[in-house]
mmCIF file of N, CA and C in Angstrom:
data_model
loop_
_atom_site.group_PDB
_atom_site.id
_atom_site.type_symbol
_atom_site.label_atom_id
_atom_site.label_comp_id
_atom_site.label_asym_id
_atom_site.label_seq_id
_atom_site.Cartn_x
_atom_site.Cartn_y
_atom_site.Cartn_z
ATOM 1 N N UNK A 1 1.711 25.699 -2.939
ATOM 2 C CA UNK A 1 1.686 24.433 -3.667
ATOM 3 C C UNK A 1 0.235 24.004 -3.820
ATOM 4 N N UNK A 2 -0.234 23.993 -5.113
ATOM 5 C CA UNK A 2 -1.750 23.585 -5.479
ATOM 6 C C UNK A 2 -1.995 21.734 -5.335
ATOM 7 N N UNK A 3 -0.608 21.121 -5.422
ATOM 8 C CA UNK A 3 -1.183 19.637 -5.661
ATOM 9 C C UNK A 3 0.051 18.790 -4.990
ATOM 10 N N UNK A 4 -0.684 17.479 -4.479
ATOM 11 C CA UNK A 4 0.291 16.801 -3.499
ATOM 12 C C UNK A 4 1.023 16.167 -4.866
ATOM 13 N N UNK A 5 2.773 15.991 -4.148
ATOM 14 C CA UNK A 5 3.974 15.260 -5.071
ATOM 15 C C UNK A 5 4.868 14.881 -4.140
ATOM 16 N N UNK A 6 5.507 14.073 -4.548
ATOM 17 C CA UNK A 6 7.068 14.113 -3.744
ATOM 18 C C UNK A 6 7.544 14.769 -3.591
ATOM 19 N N UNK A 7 7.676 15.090 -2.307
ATOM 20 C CA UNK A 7 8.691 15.571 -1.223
ATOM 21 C C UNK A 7 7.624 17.253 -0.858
ATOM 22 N N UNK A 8 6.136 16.413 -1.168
ATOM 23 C CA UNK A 8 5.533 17.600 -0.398
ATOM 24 C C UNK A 8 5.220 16.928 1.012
ATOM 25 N N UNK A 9 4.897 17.898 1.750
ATOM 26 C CA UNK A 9 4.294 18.159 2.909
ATOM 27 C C UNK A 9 2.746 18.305 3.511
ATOM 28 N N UNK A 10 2.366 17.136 3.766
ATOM 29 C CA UNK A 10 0.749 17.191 3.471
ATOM 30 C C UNK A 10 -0.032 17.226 4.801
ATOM 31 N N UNK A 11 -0.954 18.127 5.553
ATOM 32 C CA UNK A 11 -1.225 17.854 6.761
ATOM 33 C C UNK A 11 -3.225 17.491 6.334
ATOM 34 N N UNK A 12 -3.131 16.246 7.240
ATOM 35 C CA UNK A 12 -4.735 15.723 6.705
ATOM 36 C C UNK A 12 -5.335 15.689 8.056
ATOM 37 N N UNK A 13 -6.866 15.293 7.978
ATOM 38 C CA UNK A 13 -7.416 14.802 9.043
ATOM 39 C C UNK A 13 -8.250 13.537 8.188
ATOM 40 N N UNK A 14 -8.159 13.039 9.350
ATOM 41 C CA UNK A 14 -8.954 11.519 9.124
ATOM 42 C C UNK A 14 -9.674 11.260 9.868
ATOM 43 N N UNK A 15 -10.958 10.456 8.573
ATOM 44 C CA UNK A 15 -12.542 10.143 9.439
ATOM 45 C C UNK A 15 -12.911 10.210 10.624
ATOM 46 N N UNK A 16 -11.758 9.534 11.427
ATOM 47 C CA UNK A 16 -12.182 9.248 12.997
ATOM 48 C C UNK A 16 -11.282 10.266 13.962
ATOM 49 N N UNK A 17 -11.192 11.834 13.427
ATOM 50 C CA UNK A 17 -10.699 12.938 14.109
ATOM 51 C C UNK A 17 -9.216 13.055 13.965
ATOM 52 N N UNK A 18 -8.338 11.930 13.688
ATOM 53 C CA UNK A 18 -7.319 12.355 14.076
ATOM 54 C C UNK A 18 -6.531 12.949 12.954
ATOM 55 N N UNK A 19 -5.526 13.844 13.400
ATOM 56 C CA UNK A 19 -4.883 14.681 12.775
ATOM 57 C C UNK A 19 -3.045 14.084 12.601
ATOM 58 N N UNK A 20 -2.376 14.432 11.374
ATOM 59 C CA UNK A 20 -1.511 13.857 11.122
ATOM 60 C C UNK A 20 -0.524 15.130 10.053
ATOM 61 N N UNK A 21 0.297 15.176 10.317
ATOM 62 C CA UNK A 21 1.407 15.363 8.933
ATOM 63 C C UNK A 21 2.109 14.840 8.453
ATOM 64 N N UNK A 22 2.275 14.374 7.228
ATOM 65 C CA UNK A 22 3.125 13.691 6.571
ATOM 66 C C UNK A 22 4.043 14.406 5.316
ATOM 67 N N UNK A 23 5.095 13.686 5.240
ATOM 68 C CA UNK A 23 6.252 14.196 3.983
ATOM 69 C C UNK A 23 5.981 13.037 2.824
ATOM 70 N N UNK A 24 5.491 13.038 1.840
ATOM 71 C CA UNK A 24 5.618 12.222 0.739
ATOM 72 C C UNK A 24 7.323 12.025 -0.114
ATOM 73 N N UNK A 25 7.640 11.089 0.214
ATOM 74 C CA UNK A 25 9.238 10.613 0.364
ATOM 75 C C UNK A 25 9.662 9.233 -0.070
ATOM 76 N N UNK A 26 10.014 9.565 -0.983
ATOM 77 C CA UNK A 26 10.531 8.110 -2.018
ATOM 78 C C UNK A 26 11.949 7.348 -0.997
ATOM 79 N N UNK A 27 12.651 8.630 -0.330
ATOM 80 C CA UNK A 27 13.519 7.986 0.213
ATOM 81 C C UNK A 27 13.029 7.829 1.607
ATOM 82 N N UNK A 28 12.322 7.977 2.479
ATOM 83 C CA UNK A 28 11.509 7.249 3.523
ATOM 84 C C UNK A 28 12.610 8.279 4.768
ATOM 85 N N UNK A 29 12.018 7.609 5.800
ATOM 86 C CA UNK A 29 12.356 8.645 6.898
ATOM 87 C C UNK A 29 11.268 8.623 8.054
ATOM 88 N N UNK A 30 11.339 9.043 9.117
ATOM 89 C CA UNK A 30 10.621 10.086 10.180
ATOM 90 C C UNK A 30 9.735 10.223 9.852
ATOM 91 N N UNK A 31 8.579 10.145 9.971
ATOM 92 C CA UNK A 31 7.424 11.058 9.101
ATOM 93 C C UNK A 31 6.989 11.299 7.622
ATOM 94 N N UNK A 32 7.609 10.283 6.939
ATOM 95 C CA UNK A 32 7.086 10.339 5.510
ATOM 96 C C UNK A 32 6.358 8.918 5.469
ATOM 97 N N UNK A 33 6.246 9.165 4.477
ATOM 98 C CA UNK A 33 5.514 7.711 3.594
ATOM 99 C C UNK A 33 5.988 7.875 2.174
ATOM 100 N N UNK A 34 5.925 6.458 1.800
ATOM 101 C CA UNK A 34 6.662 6.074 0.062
ATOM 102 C C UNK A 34 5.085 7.256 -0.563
ATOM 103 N N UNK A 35 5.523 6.789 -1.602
ATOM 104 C CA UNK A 35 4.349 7.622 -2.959
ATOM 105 C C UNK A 35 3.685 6.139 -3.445
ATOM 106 N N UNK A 36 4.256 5.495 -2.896
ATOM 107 C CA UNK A 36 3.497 3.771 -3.292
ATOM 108 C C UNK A 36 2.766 3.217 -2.100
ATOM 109 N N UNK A 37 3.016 3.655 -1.238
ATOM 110 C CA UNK A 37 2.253 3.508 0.156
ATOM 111 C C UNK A 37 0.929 3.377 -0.279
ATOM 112 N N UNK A 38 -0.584 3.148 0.678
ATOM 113 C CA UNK A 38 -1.557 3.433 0.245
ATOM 114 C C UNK A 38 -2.118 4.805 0.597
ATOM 115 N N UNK A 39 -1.604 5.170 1.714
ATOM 116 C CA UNK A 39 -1.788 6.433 1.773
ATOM 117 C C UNK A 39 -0.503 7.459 0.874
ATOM 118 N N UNK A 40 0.237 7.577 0.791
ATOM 119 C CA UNK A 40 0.987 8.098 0.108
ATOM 120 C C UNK A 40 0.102 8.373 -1.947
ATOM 121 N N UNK A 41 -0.158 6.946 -2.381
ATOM 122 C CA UNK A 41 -0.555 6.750 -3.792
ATOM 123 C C UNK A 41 -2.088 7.541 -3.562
ATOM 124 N N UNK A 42 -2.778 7.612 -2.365
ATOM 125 C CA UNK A 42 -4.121 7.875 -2.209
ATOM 126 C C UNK A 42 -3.811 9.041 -2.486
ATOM 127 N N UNK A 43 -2.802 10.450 -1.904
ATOM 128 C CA UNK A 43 -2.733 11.792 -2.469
ATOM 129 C C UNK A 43 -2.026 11.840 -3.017
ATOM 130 N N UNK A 44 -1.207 11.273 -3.626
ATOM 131 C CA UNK A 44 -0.698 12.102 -5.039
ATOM 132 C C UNK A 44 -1.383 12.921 -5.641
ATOM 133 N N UNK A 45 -1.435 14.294 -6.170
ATOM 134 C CA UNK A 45 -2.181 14.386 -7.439
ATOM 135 C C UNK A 45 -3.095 15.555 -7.043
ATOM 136 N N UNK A 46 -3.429 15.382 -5.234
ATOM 137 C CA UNK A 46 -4.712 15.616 -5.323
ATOM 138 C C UNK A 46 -4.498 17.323 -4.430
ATOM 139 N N UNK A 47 -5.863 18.028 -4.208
ATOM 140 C CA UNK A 47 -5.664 19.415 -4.020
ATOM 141 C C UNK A 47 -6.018 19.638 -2.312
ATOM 142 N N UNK A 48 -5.700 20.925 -1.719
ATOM 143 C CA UNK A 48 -6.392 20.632 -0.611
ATOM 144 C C UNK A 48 -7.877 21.000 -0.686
ATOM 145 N N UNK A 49 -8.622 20.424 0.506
ATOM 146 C CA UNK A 49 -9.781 20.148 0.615
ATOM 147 C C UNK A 49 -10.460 18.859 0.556
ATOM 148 N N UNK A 50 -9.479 18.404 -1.142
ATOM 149 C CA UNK A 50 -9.868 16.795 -1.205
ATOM 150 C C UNK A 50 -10.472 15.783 -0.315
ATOM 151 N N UNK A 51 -11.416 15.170 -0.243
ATOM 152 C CA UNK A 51 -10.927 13.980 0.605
ATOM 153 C C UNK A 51 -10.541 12.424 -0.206
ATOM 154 N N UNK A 52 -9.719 11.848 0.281
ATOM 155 C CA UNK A 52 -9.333 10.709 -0.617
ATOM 156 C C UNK A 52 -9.740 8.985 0.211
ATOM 157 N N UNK A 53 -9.540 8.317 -0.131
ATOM 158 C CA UNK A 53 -10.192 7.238 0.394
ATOM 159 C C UNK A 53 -8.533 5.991 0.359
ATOM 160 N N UNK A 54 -8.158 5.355 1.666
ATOM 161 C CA UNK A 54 -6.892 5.122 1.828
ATOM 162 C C UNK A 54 -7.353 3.414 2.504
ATOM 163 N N UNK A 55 -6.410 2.849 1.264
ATOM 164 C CA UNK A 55 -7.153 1.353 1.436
ATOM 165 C C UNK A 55 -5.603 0.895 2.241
ATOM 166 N N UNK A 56 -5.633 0.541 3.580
ATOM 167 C CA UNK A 56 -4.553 0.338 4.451
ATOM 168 C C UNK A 56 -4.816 -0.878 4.621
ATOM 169 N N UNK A 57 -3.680 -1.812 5.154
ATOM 170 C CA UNK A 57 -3.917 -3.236 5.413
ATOM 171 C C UNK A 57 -4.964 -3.275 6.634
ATOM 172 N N UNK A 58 -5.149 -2.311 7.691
ATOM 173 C CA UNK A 58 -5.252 -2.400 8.614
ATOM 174 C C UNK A 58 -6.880 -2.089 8.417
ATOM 175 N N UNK A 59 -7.899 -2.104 6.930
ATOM 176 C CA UNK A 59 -8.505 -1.383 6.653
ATOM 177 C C UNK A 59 -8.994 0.123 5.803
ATOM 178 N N UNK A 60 -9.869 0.164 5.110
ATOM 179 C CA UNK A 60 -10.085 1.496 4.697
ATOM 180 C C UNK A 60 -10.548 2.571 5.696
ATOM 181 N N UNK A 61 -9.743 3.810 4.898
ATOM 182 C CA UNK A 61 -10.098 5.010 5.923
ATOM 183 C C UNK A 61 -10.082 6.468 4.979
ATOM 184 N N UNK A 62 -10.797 7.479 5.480
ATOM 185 C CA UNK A 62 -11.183 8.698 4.393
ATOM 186 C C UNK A 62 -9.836 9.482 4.963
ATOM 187 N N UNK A 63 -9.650 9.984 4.428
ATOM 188 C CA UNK A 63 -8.620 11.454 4.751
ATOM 189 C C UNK A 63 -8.741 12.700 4.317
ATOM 190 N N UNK A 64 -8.885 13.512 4.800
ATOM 191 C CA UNK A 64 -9.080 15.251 4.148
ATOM 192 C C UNK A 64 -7.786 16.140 3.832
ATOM 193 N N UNK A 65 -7.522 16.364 2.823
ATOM 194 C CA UNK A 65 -6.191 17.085 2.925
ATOM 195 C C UNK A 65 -6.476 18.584 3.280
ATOM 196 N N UNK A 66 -5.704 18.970 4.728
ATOM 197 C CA UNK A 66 -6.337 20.182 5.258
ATOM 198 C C UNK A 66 -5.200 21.501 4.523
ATOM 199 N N UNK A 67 -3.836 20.908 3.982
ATOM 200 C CA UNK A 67 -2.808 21.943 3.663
ATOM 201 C C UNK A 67 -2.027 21.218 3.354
ATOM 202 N N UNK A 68 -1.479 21.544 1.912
ATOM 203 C CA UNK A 68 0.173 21.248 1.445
ATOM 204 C C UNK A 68 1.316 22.335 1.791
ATOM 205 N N UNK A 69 2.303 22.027 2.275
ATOM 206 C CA UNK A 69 3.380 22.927 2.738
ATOM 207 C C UNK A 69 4.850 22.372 1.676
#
């Protein structure tokens, strides 16, 4: 898979080391996030390697997309 979409599988790292996987998931769950989320809307679209920039309530934060599955 060349580009993040719904109901991919995205494993990132973020600015401050930590590591995460997520399911991009309209119908929500365990481990996903909406596609309207801010992180969710931040990769849509995008390839791995990217890094994208994820405006969270809690603050902005960078993310690297390390692999789509």
């Amino acid at each position: 898979i060349d580009e993040v979409g719904v109901g991919s599988i995205v494993d990132i790292a973020g600015d401050g080391g930590q590591a995460m996987t997520v399911e991009i998931s309209a119908v929500g769950g365990a481990g996903t996030v909406s596609p309207t989320s801010p992180l969710g809307s931040a990769l849509l679209g995008k390839k791995r390697g990217e890094s994208v920039d994820v405006q969270a309530p809690k603050g902005a934060w960078k993310a690297t997309i390390e692999r789509i599955h």
